[in-house]
PDB file of C-alpha atoms and ligand atoms in Angstrom:
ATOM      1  CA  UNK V   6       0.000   0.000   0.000  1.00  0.00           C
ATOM      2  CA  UNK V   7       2.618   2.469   1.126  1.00  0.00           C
ATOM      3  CA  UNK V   8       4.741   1.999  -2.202  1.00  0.00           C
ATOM      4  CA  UNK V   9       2.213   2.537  -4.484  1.00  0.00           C
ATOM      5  CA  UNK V  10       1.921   5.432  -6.496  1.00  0.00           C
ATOM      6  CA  UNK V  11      -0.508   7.992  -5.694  1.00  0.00           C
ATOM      7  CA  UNK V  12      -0.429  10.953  -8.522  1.00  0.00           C
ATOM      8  CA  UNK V  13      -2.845  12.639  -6.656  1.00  0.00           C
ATOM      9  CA  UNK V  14      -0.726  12.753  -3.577  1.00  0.00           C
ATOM     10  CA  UNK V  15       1.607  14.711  -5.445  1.00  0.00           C
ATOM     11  CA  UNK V  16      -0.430  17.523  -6.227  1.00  0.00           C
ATOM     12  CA  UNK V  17      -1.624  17.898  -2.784  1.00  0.00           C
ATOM     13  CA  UNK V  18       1.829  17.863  -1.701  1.00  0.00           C
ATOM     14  CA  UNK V  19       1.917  21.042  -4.150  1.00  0.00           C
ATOM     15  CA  UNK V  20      -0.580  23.145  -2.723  1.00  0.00           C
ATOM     16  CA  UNK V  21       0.121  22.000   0.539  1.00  0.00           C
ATOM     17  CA  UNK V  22       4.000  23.663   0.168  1.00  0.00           C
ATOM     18  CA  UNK V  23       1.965  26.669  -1.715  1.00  0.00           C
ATOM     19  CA  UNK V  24       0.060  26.739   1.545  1.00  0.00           C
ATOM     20  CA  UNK V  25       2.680  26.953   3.775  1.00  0.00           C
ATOM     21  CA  UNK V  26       4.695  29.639   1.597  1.00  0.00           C
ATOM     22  CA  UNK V  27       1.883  31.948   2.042  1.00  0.00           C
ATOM     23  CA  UNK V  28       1.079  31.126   5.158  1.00  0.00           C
ATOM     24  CA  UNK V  29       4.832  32.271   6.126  1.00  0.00           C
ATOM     25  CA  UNK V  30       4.452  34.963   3.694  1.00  0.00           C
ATOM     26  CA  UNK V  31       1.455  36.660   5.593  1.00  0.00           C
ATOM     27  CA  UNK V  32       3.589  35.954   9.184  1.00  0.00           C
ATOM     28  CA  UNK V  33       6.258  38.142   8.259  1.00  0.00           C
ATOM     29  CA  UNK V  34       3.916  40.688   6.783  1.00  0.00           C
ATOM     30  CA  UNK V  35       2.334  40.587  10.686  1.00  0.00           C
ATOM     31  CA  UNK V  36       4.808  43.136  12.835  1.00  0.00           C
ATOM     32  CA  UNK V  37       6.304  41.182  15.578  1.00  0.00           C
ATOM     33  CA  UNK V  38       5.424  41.380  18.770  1.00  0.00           C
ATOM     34  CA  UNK V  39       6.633  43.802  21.199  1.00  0.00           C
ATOM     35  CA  UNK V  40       9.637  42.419  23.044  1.00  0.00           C
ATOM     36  CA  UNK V  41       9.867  43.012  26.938  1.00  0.00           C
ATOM     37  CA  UNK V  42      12.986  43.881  27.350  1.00  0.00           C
ATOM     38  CA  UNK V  43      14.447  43.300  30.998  1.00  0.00           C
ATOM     39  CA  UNK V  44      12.564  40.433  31.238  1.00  0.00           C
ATOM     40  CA  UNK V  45      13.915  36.923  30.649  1.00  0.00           C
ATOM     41  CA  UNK V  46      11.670  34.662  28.453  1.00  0.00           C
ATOM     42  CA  UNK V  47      10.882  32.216  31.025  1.00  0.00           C
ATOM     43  CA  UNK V  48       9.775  34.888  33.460  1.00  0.00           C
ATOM     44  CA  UNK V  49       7.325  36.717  30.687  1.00  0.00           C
ATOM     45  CA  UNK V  50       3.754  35.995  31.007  1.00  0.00           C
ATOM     46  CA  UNK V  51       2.355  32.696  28.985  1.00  0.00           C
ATOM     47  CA  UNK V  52      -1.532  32.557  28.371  1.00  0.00           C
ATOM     48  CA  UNK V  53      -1.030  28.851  27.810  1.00  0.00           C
ATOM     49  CA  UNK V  54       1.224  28.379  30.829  1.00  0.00           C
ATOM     50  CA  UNK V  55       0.387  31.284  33.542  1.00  0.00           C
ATOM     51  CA  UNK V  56       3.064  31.155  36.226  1.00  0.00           C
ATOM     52  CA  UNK V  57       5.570  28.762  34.643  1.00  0.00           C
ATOM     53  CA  UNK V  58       9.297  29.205  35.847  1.00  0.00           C
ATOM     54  CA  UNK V  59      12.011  27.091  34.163  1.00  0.00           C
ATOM     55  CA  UNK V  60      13.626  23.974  35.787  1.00  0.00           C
ATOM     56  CA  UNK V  61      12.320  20.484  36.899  1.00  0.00           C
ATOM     57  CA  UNK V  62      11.414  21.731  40.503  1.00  0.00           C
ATOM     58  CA  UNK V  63      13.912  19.839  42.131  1.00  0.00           C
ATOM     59  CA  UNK V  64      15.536  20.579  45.488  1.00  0.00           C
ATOM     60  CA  UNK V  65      18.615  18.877  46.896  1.00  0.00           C
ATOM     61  CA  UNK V  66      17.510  16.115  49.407  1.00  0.00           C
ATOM     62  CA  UNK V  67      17.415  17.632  53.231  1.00  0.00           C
ATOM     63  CA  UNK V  68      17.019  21.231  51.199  1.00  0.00           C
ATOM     64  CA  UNK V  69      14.067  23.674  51.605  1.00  0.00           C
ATOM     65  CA  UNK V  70      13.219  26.652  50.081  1.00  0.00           C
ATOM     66  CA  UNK V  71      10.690  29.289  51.829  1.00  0.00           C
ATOM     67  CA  UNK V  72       6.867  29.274  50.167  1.00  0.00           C
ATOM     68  CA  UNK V  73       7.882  32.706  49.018  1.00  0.00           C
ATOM     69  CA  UNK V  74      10.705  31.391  46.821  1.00  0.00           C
ATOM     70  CA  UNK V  75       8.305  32.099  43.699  1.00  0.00           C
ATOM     71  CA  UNK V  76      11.662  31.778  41.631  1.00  0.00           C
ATOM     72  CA  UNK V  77      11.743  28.571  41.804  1.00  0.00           C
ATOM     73  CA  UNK V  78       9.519  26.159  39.527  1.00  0.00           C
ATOM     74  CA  UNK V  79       8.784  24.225  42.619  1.00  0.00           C
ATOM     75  CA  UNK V  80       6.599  26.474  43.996  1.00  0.00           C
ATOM     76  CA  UNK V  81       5.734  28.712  40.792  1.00  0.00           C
ATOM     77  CA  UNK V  82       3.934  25.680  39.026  1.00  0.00           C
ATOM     78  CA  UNK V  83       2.262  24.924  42.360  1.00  0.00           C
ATOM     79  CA  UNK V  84      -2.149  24.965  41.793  1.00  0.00           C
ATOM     80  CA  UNK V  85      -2.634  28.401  43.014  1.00  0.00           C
ATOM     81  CA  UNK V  86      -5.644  27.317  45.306  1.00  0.00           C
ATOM     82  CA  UNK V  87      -3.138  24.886  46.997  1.00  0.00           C
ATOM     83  CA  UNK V  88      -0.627  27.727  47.161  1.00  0.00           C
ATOM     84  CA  UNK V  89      -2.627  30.202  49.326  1.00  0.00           C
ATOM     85  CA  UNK V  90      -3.653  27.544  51.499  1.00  0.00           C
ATOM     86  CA  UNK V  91      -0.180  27.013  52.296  1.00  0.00           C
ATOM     87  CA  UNK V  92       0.855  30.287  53.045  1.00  0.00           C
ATOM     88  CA  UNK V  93      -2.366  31.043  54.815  1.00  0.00           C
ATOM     89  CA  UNK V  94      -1.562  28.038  57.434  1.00  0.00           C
ATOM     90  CA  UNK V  95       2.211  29.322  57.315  1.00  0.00           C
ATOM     91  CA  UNK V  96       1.129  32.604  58.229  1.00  0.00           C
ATOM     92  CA  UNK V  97      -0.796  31.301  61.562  1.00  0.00           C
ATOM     93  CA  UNK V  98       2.232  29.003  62.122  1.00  0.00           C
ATOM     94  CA  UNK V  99       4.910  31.528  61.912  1.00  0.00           C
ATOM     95  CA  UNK V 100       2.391  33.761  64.741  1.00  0.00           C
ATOM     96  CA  UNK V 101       3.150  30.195  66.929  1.00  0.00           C
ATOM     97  CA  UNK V 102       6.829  29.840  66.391  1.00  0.00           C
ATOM     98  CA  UNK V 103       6.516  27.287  63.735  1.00  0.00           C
ATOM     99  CA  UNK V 104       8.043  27.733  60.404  1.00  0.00           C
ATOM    100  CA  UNK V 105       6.698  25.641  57.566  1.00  0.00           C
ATOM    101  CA  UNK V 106       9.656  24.987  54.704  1.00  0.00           C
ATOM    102  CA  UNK V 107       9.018  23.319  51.269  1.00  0.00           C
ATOM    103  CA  UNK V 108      11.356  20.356  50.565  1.00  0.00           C
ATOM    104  CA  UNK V 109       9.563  19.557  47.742  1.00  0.00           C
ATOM    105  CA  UNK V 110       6.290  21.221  45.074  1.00  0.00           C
ATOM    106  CA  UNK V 111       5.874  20.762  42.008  1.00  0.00           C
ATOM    107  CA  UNK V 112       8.138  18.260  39.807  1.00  0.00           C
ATOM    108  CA  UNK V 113       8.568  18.049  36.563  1.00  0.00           C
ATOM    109  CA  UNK V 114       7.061  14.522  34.483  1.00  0.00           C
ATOM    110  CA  UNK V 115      11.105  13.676  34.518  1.00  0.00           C
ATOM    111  CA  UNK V 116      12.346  14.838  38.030  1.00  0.00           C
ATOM    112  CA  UNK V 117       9.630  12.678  39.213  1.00  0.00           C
ATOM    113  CA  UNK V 118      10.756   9.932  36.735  1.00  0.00           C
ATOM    114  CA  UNK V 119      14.240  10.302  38.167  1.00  0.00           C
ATOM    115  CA  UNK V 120      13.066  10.178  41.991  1.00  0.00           C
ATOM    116  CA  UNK V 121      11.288   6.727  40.931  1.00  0.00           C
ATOM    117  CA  UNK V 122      14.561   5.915  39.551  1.00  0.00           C
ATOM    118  CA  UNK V 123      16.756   6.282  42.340  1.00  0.00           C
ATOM    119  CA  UNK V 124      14.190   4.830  45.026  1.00  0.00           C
ATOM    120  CA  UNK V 125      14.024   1.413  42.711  1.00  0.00           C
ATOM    121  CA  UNK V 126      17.839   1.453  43.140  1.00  0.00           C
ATOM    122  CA  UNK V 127      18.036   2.579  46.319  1.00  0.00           C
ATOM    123  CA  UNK V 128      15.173  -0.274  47.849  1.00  0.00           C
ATOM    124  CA  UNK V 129      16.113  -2.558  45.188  1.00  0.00           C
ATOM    125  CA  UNK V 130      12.632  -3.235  45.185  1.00  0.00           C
ATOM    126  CA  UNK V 131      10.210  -1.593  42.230  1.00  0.00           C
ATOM    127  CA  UNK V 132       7.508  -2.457  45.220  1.00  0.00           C
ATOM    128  CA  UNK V 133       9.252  -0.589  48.272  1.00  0.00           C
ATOM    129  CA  UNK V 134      10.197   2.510  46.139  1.00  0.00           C
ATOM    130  CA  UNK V 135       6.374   2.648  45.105  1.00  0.00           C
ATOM    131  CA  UNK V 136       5.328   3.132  48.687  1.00  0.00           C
ATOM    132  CA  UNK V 137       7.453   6.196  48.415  1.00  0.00           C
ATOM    133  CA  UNK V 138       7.259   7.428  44.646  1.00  0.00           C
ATOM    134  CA  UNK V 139       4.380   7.436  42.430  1.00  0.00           C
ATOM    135  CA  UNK V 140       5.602   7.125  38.904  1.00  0.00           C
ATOM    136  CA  UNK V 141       4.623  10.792  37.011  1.00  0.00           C
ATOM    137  CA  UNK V 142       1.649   9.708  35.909  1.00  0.00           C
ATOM    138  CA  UNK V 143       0.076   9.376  39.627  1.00  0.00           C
ATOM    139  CA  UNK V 144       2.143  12.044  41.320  1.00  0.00           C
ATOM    140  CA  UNK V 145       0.009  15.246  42.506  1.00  0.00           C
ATOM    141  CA  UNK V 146       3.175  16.824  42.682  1.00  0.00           C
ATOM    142  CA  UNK V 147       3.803  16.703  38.819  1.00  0.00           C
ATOM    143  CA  UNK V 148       0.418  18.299  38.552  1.00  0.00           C
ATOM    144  CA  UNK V 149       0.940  21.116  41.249  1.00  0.00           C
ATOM    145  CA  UNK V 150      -1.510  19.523  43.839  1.00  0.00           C
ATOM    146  CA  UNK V 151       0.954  18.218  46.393  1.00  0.00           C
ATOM    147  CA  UNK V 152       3.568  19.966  48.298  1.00  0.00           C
ATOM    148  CA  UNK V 153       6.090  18.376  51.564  1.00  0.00           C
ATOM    149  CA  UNK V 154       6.373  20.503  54.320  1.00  0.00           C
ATOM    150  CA  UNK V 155       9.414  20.560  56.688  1.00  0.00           C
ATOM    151  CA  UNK V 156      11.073  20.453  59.219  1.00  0.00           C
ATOM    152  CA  UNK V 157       9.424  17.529  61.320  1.00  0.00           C
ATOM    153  CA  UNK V 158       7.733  19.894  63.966  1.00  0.00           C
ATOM    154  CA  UNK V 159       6.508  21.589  60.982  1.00  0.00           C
ATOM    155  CA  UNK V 160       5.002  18.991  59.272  1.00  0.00           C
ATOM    156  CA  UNK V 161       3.558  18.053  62.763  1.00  0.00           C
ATOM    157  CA  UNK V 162       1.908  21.178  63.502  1.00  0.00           C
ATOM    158  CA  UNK V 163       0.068  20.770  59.559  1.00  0.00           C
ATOM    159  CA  UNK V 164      -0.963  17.463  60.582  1.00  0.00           C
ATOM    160  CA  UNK V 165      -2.556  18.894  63.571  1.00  0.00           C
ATOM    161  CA  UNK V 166      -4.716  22.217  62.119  1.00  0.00           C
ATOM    162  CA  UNK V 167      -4.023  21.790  58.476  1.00  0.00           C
ATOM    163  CA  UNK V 168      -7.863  20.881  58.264  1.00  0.00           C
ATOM    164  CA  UNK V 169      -8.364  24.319  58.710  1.00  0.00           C
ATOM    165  CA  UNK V 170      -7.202  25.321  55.437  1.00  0.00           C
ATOM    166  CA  UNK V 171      -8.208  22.452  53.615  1.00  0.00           C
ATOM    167  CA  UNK V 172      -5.003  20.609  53.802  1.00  0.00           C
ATOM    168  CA  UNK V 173      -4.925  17.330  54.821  1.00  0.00           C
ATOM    169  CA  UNK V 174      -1.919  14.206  55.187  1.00  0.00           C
ATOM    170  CA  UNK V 175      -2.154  12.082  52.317  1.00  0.00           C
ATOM    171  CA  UNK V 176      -0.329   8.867  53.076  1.00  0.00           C
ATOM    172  CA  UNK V 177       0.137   7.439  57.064  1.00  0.00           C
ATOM    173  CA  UNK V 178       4.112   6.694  55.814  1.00  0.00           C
ATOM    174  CA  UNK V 179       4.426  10.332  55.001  1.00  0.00           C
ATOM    175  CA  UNK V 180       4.255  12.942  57.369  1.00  0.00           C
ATOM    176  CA  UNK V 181       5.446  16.069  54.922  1.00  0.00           C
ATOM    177  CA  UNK V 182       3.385  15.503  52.212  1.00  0.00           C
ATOM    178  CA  UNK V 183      -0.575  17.332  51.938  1.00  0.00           C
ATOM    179  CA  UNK V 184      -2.915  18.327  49.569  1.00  0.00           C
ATOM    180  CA  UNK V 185      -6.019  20.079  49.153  1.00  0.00           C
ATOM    181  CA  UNK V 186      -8.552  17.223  50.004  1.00  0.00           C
ATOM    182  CA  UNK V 187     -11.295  18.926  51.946  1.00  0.00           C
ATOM    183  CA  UNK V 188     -12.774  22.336  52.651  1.00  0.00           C
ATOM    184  CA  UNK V 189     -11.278  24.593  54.981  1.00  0.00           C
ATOM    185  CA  UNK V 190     -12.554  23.908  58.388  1.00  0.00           C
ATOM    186  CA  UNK V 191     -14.058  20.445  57.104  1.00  0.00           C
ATOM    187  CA  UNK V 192     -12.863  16.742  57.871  1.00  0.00           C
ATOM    188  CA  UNK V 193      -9.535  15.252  56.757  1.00  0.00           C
ATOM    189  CA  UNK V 194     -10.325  11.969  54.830  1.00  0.00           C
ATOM    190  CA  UNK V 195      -8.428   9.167  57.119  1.00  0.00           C
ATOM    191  CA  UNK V 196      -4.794   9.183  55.052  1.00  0.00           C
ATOM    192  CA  UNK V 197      -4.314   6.393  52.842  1.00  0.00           C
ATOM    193  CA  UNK V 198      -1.787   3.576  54.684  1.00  0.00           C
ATOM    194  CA  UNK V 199       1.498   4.256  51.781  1.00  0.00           C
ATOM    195  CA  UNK V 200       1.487   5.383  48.305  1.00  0.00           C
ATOM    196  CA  UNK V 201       0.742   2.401  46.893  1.00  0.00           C
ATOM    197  CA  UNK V 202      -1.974   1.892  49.066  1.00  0.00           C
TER     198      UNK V 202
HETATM  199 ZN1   ZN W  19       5.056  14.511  48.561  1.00  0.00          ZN
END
């Protein structure tokens, strides 16, 4: 089928190329956009990708970085609503003498890949790392929704009134991880024994 001739094919393969030479004909007739200058491209606003910073959103195991750190793509690709909650809660925290950190936000699809990666070696079990690291596909944090909170007493003190902004454990085997999985001032569902589970 694919070697036979097709004369027809041809000629749309014709005005297809006579398509695309005026279709680049009537871009360059369009006046470019205005450039921003002072503003690096990755920092410029996207309509298809609002609040996008470069990078994979990794941070160096036992790092944090402060919920303010809207540099980084770890906590400028965070959802928004899941965001505010955080700093809300952070706010009330910091009145107590707690201070909630963020060792990890959002990942990229391949820093969570490589995470999976190095648990699998690390357990050198594909079962053990999964109670630890969803593969991208599964992980909230690739899509923003899920953020770890340190240090311990931090996490601890989340645990304890994150209901209150709609923030809520996740898995028993992790104490720093929460998402947005209830209304603020509702009921935490009961968190899920591991990843896996
Ligand atoms: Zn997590």
């Amino acid at each position: 089928m694919a070697t036979r001739q097709n004369p027809g094919g041809t000629r749309l393969r014709s005005v297809a190329a006579l398509v695309a030479v005026l279709a680049a004909t009537a871009c360059t007739a369009q006046p470019d956009p205005a450039p921003r200058p002072g503003l690096p491209p990755t920092l410029g606003p996207s309509q298809n990708t609002p609040n996008r910073a470069a990078g994979d959103g990794s941070i160096p195991e036992n790092g944090s970085i402060s919920l303010n750190d809207t540099g980084h793509a770890a906590i400028a690709n965070l959802d928004p609503a899941l965001l505010t909650a955080v700093r809300t809660a952070a706010t009330n925290a910091a009145a107590r003498g707690v201070e909630l950190r963020v060792t990890s936000g959002w990942r990229s699809t391949q820093y969570q890949q490589r995470l999976l990666d190095e648990a699998i070696a690390r357990y050198r079990s594909v079962e053990e790392a999964r109670k630890l690291v969803h593969p991208p596909e599964k992980s909230k944090h690739v899509t923003g929704q899920a953020i770890d909170i340190g240090p311990t007493a931090a996490a601890d003190w989340l645990i304890q009134h994150g209901a209150d902004y709609g923030l809520c454990q996740t898995y028993a085997n992790e104490m720093w991880h929460f998402e947005l999985l209830t209304t603020p001032g509702g009921q935490c569902p009961q968190p899920l024994s591991d990843a896996n589970g």
